[in-house]
Structures are given as C-alpha cells and as structure tokens.
PDB file of C-alpha atoms in Angstrom:
ATOM      1  CA  MET A   1      35.765  13.693 128.916  1.00  0.00           C
ATOM      2  CA  LEU A   2      32.338  14.984 127.835  1.00  0.00           C
ATOM      3  CA  ARG A   3      31.406  15.233 131.362  1.00  0.00           C
ATOM      4  CA  PHE A   4      34.390  17.188 132.208  1.00  0.00           C
ATOM      5  CA  SER A   5      33.760  19.500 129.236  1.00  0.00           C
ATOM      6  CA  LYS A   6      30.202  19.952 130.434  1.00  0.00           C
ATOM      7  CA  LEU A   7      31.257  20.850 134.116  1.00  0.00           C
ATOM      8  CA  CYS A   8      33.818  23.321 132.601  1.00  0.00           C
ATOM      9  CA  THR A   9      31.171  25.024 130.346  1.00  0.00           C
ATOM     10  CA  ALA A  10      28.768  25.128 133.359  1.00  0.00           C
ATOM     11  CA  VAL A  11      31.536  26.711 135.579  1.00  0.00           C
ATOM     12  CA  LEU A  12      32.504  29.193 132.869  1.00  0.00           C
ATOM     13  CA  LEU A  13      28.832  29.915 132.491  1.00  0.00           C
ATOM     14  CA  SER A  14      28.247  30.330 136.111  1.00  0.00           C
ATOM     15  CA  ALA A  15      31.420  32.615 136.505  1.00  0.00           C
ATOM     16  CA  SER A  16      30.134  34.824 133.775  1.00  0.00           C
ATOM     17  CA  ALA A  17      26.979  35.190 135.194  1.00  0.00           C
ATOM     18  CA  SER A  18      28.548  36.219 138.365  1.00  0.00           C
ATOM     19  CA  LEU A  19      30.961  38.634 136.580  1.00  0.00           C
ATOM     20  CA  ALA A  20      28.082  40.261 134.620  1.00  0.00           C
ATOM     21  CA  MET A  21      26.152  40.789 137.984  1.00  0.00           C
ATOM     22  CA  ALA A  22      29.093  42.429 139.663  1.00  0.00           C
ATOM     23  CA  ASP A  23      29.571  44.567 136.476  1.00  0.00           C
ATOM     24  CA  ALA A  24      26.067  45.654 136.753  1.00  0.00           C
ATOM     25  CA  ALA A  25      26.294  46.272 140.460  1.00  0.00           C
ATOM     26  CA  SER A  26      29.484  48.209 139.920  1.00  0.00           C
ATOM     27  CA  HIS A  27      27.623  50.151 136.938  1.00  0.00           C
ATOM     28  CA  ALA A  28      24.763  50.938 139.087  1.00  0.00           C
ATOM     29  CA  ALA A  29      27.160  52.022 141.916  1.00  0.00           C
ATOM     30  CA  ASP A  30      28.924  54.416 139.403  1.00  0.00           C
ATOM     31  CA  ALA A  31      25.630  55.764 138.381  1.00  0.00           C
ATOM     32  CA  GLU A  32      24.556  56.380 141.854  1.00  0.00           C
ATOM     33  CA  ARG A  33      27.950  58.286 142.732  1.00  0.00           C
ATOM     34  CA  PHE A  34      27.528  60.308 139.577  1.00  0.00           C
ATOM     35  CA  LEU A  35      23.693  61.268 140.579  1.00  0.00           C
ATOM     36  CA  LYS A  36      25.033  62.048 144.142  1.00  0.00           C
ATOM     37  CA  LEU A  37      27.582  64.233 142.665  1.00  0.00           C
ATOM     38  CA  ALA A  38      25.206  66.041 140.316  1.00  0.00           C
ATOM     39  CA  ASN A  39      22.839  66.673 143.117  1.00  0.00           C
ATOM     40  CA  ALA A  40      20.113  64.674 141.546  1.00  0.00           C
ATOM     41  CA  ASP A  41      18.368  64.237 144.627  1.00  0.00           C
ATOM     42  CA  ARG A  42      17.646  68.015 144.632  1.00  0.00           C
ATOM     43  CA  LEU A  43      16.118  67.824 141.312  1.00  0.00           C
ATOM     44  CA  THR A  44      12.333  68.175 142.572  1.00  0.00           C
ATOM     45  CA  VAL A  45      13.226  71.246 144.929  1.00  0.00           C
ATOM     46  CA  PRO A  46      11.481  73.538 142.633  1.00  0.00           C
ATOM     47  CA  VAL A  47       8.446  71.314 142.579  1.00  0.00           C
ATOM     48  CA  TYR A  48       8.187  71.504 146.127  1.00  0.00           C
ATOM     49  CA  GLY A  49       8.666  75.258 146.093  1.00  0.00           C
ATOM     50  CA  GLN A  50       5.772  75.679 143.511  1.00  0.00           C
ATOM     51  CA  VAL A  51       3.562  73.591 145.433  1.00  0.00           C
ATOM     52  CA  GLN A  52       4.280  75.595 148.580  1.00  0.00           C
ATOM     53  CA  GLN A  53       3.768  78.946 146.740  1.00  0.00           C
ATOM     54  CA  MET A  54       0.369  77.827 145.383  1.00  0.00           C
ATOM     55  CA  PHE A  55      -0.908  76.951 149.179  1.00  0.00           C
ATOM     56  CA  ALA A  56       0.702  80.425 150.288  1.00  0.00           C
ATOM     57  CA  GLN A  57      -1.165  82.140 147.523  1.00  0.00           C
ATOM     58  CA  ARG A  58      -4.401  80.313 148.133  1.00  0.00           C
ATOM     59  CA  PHE A  59      -4.112  81.003 151.888  1.00  0.00           C
ATOM     60  CA  ALA A  60      -3.585  84.948 151.238  1.00  0.00           C
ATOM     61  CA  GLU A  61      -6.839  84.745 149.656  1.00  0.00           C
ATOM     62  CA  ALA A  62      -8.579  83.488 152.776  1.00  0.00           C
ATOM     63  CA  PRO A  63     -10.092  85.747 154.755  1.00  0.00           C
ATOM     64  CA  GLY A  64      -8.580  86.092 158.426  1.00  0.00           C
ATOM     65  CA  GLY A  65      -6.306  83.022 157.618  1.00  0.00           C
ATOM     66  CA  LYS A  66      -4.707  81.014 160.239  1.00  0.00           C
ATOM     67  CA  LYS A  67      -1.182  80.318 159.829  1.00  0.00           C
ATOM     68  CA  ALA A  68      -1.419  76.821 161.463  1.00  0.00           C
ATOM     69  CA  VAL A  69      -4.044  75.528 158.478  1.00  0.00           C
ATOM     70  CA  LEU A  70      -1.477  76.820 155.805  1.00  0.00           C
ATOM     71  CA  GLU A  71       1.341  75.126 157.561  1.00  0.00           C
ATOM     72  CA  SER A  72      -0.686  71.778 158.244  1.00  0.00           C
ATOM     73  CA  TYR A  73      -1.819  71.528 154.403  1.00  0.00           C
ATOM     74  CA  GLN A  74       1.853  72.615 152.978  1.00  0.00           C
ATOM     75  CA  ALA A  75       3.011  69.412 155.149  1.00  0.00           C
ATOM     76  CA  LYS A  76       0.415  67.322 153.940  1.00  0.00           C
ATOM     77  CA  ALA A  77       1.197  68.487 150.356  1.00  0.00           C
ATOM     78  CA  ASN A  78       5.117  67.784 151.225  1.00  0.00           C
ATOM     79  CA  THR A  79       3.880  64.063 152.211  1.00  0.00           C
ATOM     80  CA  ALA A  80       2.160  63.572 149.098  1.00  0.00           C
ATOM     81  CA  LEU A  81       5.057  64.756 146.992  1.00  0.00           C
ATOM     82  CA  ASP A  82       7.465  62.554 148.971  1.00  0.00           C
ATOM     83  CA  LYS A  83       5.252  59.636 147.911  1.00  0.00           C
ATOM     84  CA  ALA A  84       5.532  60.357 144.502  1.00  0.00           C
ATOM     85  CA  VAL A  85       8.751  62.200 143.629  1.00  0.00           C
ATOM     86  CA  GLY A  86      10.833  61.712 146.814  1.00  0.00           C
ATOM     87  CA  TRP A  87      14.469  60.786 145.890  1.00  0.00           C
ATOM     88  CA  ASP A  88      13.924  57.262 147.108  1.00  0.00           C
ATOM     89  CA  LYS A  89      10.927  56.802 144.455  1.00  0.00           C
ATOM     90  CA  LEU A  90      13.166  58.388 141.645  1.00  0.00           C
ATOM     91  CA  LYS A  91      16.785  56.872 142.621  1.00  0.00           C
ATOM     92  CA  PRO A  92      16.156  53.497 141.025  1.00  0.00           C
ATOM     93  CA  ASP A  93      14.768  54.936 137.728  1.00  0.00           C
ATOM     94  CA  MET A  94      17.424  57.625 137.517  1.00  0.00           C
ATOM     95  CA  VAL A  95      20.149  54.739 138.172  1.00  0.00           C
ATOM     96  CA  LYS A  96      18.448  52.697 135.280  1.00  0.00           C
ATOM     97  CA  LEU A  97      18.407  55.763 133.097  1.00  0.00           C
ATOM     98  CA  TYR A  98      22.189  56.727 133.549  1.00  0.00           C
ATOM     99  CA  THR A  99      23.293  53.184 133.459  1.00  0.00           C
ATOM    100  CA  SER A 100      21.323  52.739 130.074  1.00  0.00           C
ATOM    101  CA  ASN A 101      22.601  55.877 128.678  1.00  0.00           C
ATOM    102  CA  PHE A 102      26.227  55.626 129.735  1.00  0.00           C
ATOM    103  CA  ASN A 103      28.553  52.762 129.936  1.00  0.00           C
ATOM    104  CA  GLU A 104      30.627  51.959 133.285  1.00  0.00           C
ATOM    105  CA  GLN A 105      33.630  53.985 131.757  1.00  0.00           C
ATOM    106  CA  GLU A 106      31.742  57.138 130.746  1.00  0.00           C
ATOM    107  CA  LEU A 107      30.363  57.109 134.248  1.00  0.00           C
ATOM    108  CA  LYS A 108      33.713  56.650 135.825  1.00  0.00           C
ATOM    109  CA  ASP A 109      34.918  59.692 133.402  1.00  0.00           C
ATOM    110  CA  LEU A 110      31.702  61.731 134.340  1.00  0.00           C
ATOM    111  CA  ILE A 111      32.448  61.382 138.077  1.00  0.00           C
ATOM    112  CA  ALA A 112      36.231  62.340 137.590  1.00  0.00           C
ATOM    113  CA  PHE A 113      35.104  65.472 135.641  1.00  0.00           C
ATOM    114  CA  TYR A 114      32.502  66.579 138.258  1.00  0.00           C
ATOM    115  CA  GLU A 115      35.001  65.955 141.073  1.00  0.00           C
ATOM    116  CA  SER A 116      37.304  68.086 139.298  1.00  0.00           C
ATOM    117  CA  PRO A 117      37.689  72.003 139.899  1.00  0.00           C
ATOM    118  CA  LEU A 118      35.750  72.800 136.525  1.00  0.00           C
ATOM    119  CA  GLY A 119      33.400  70.123 137.167  1.00  0.00           C
ATOM    120  CA  GLN A 120      32.375  71.707 140.414  1.00  0.00           C
ATOM    121  CA  LYS A 121      32.068  75.072 138.876  1.00  0.00           C
ATOM    122  CA  VAL A 122      29.749  73.491 136.319  1.00  0.00           C
ATOM    123  CA  LEU A 123      27.754  72.167 138.845  1.00  0.00           C
ATOM    124  CA  GLN A 124      27.356  75.333 140.780  1.00  0.00           C
ATOM    125  CA  LYS A 125      26.539  77.286 137.752  1.00  0.00           C
ATOM    126  CA  MET A 126      24.459  75.043 135.849  1.00  0.00           C
ATOM    127  CA  PRO A 127      20.955  75.960 137.495  1.00  0.00           C
ATOM    128  CA  THR A 128      21.667  79.901 137.002  1.00  0.00           C
ATOM    129  CA  LEU A 129      22.943  79.113 133.166  1.00  0.00           C
ATOM    130  CA  THR A 130      19.839  76.880 132.527  1.00  0.00           C
ATOM    131  CA  ALA A 131      17.586  79.450 133.934  1.00  0.00           C
ATOM    132  CA  GLN A 132      19.054  82.233 131.765  1.00  0.00           C
ATOM    133  CA  SER A 133      19.155  80.172 128.718  1.00  0.00           C
ATOM    134  CA  ALA A 134      15.347  79.658 129.266  1.00  0.00           C
ATOM    135  CA  GLN A 135      14.975  83.481 129.876  1.00  0.00           C
ATOM    136  CA  ILE A 136      16.765  84.359 126.656  1.00  0.00           C
ATOM    137  CA  THR A 137      14.681  81.695 124.875  1.00  0.00           C
ATOM    138  CA  GLN A 138      11.725  82.632 126.178  1.00  0.00           C
ATOM    139  CA  SER A 139      12.358  86.497 125.368  1.00  0.00           C
ATOM    140  CA  LYS A 140      13.219  85.709 121.640  1.00  0.00           C
ATOM    141  CA  LEU A 141      10.419  83.414 121.207  1.00  0.00           C
ATOM    142  CA  GLU A 142       7.731  86.044 122.184  1.00  0.00           C
ATOM    143  CA  SER A 143       8.489  87.910 118.921  1.00  0.00           C
ATOM    144  CA  ALA A 144       7.398  84.933 117.000  1.00  0.00           C
ATOM    145  CA  VAL A 145       3.959  84.057 119.093  1.00  0.00           C
ATOM    146  CA  PRO A 146       1.850  86.462 116.997  1.00  0.00           C
ATOM    147  CA  GLU A 147       2.915  85.354 113.807  1.00  0.00           C
ATOM    148  CA  VAL A 148       2.482  81.717 114.935  1.00  0.00           C
ATOM    149  CA  ASN A 149      -0.911  82.622 116.208  1.00  0.00           C
ATOM    150  CA  LYS A 150      -2.047  83.992 113.202  1.00  0.00           C
ATOM    151  CA  LEU A 151      -0.975  81.177 111.041  1.00  0.00           C
ATOM    152  CA  LEU A 152      -2.744  78.603 113.458  1.00  0.00           C
ATOM    153  CA  ALA A 153      -5.759  80.996 113.082  1.00  0.00           C
ATOM    154  CA  ASP A 154      -5.310  80.930 109.074  1.00  0.00           C
ATOM    155  CA  MET A 155      -4.852  77.139 109.156  1.00  0.00           C
ATOM    156  CA  SER A 156      -8.117  76.594 111.363  1.00  0.00           C
ATOM    157  CA  ASN A 157     -10.107  79.095 109.206  1.00  0.00           C
ATOM    158  CA  GLU A 158      -8.810  77.318 105.958  1.00  0.00           C
ATOM    159  CA  LEU A 159      -9.887  74.063 107.451  1.00  0.00           C
ATOM    160  CA  GLY A 160     -13.266  75.661 108.463  1.00  0.00           C
ATOM    161  CA  LEU A 161     -12.607  74.738 112.103  1.00  0.00           C
ATOM    162  CA  PRO A 162     -14.286  77.033 114.884  1.00  0.00           C
ATOM    163  CA  LYS A 163     -12.282  79.857 116.025  1.00  0.00           C
ATOM    164  CA  GLN A 164     -10.733  79.427 119.394  1.00  0.00           C
ATOM    165  CA  PRO A 165     -11.466  81.767 122.247  1.00  0.00           C
TER     166      PRO A 165
END
C-alpha cells in the first residue's frame, strides 16, 4: 500500500509539472499574441530612424558626398541594430516581461480588448497621443527650467561647489 501511495504521489507530481509547463507555454503564447497585436515588433523603428538620420546629417556635411557610401554605412548600422535590438533579440525578454506582469487571464482580456474596434482604435491613436502628450509636458516643463536651474545653482553655491558651465 505504501508503494501504491508513493506511485500515486509521483504520478500526481509528474502531472502537475506537465500542467505547469503547459500553463507556462500557454501563458507565453498569450503574451506573444498580445505583443503581436500591440505591434511591439515595431518598438525600435524610431531608433532605426534616428540612427539613419544621424548618418544622413553627417553625410550632408561631407564634401562631394557619395550616396553609395551613405547607403553602405546605413546598412551596416541597421545590421548592428538588428544584432542588438532586433525583434528576435527583444521578443523573449518582452514575453517574460508581460508574463511576469499579467496573468494568463489578464493577457486573454487584453487580447480581446485589442481585437475589438475600440482596442484597434487605441492601437492606432496611441503613438500620436503619446507624442502629443510628451509635447504638452515638454512645453509646460520649459517654464520650470529657469527656476530649477536657479535652485540648482543656489544649492551648488551653498555647498561650495564650483559653478557649472
């Protein structure tokens, strides 16, 4: 009877481990599905654009620039970025991030929302809203910069620190 009990326990533990692995796989699959809906694979597109812009600006400074040189270096920069922040590099960490912050049901709910017409509208409008929100914040922040800089200078003076250029 003791052997039967141990066997049952082993079977239950094995089944539990299999279910946990299946749940983890399902949870990860839901995270991947959500990330795909949220267009997370395009998160680094602005980075690529900024790097391309840097190369183009530098190219414009060169005398008698050769377009082939610019394109060659832009392609090399894209390759370097792909190695560091390509979606295949980011995806495992992003899946882990979302599975650690949302349980499986929450991810299913997010997926259902983002598949809805309102969710699609949110996805479409969010980049513009984020950019406009940042502009609003920046414009409001500008009025505080002189006061904050004066406070920093006053504190530095009180502490006997050298003036910053």
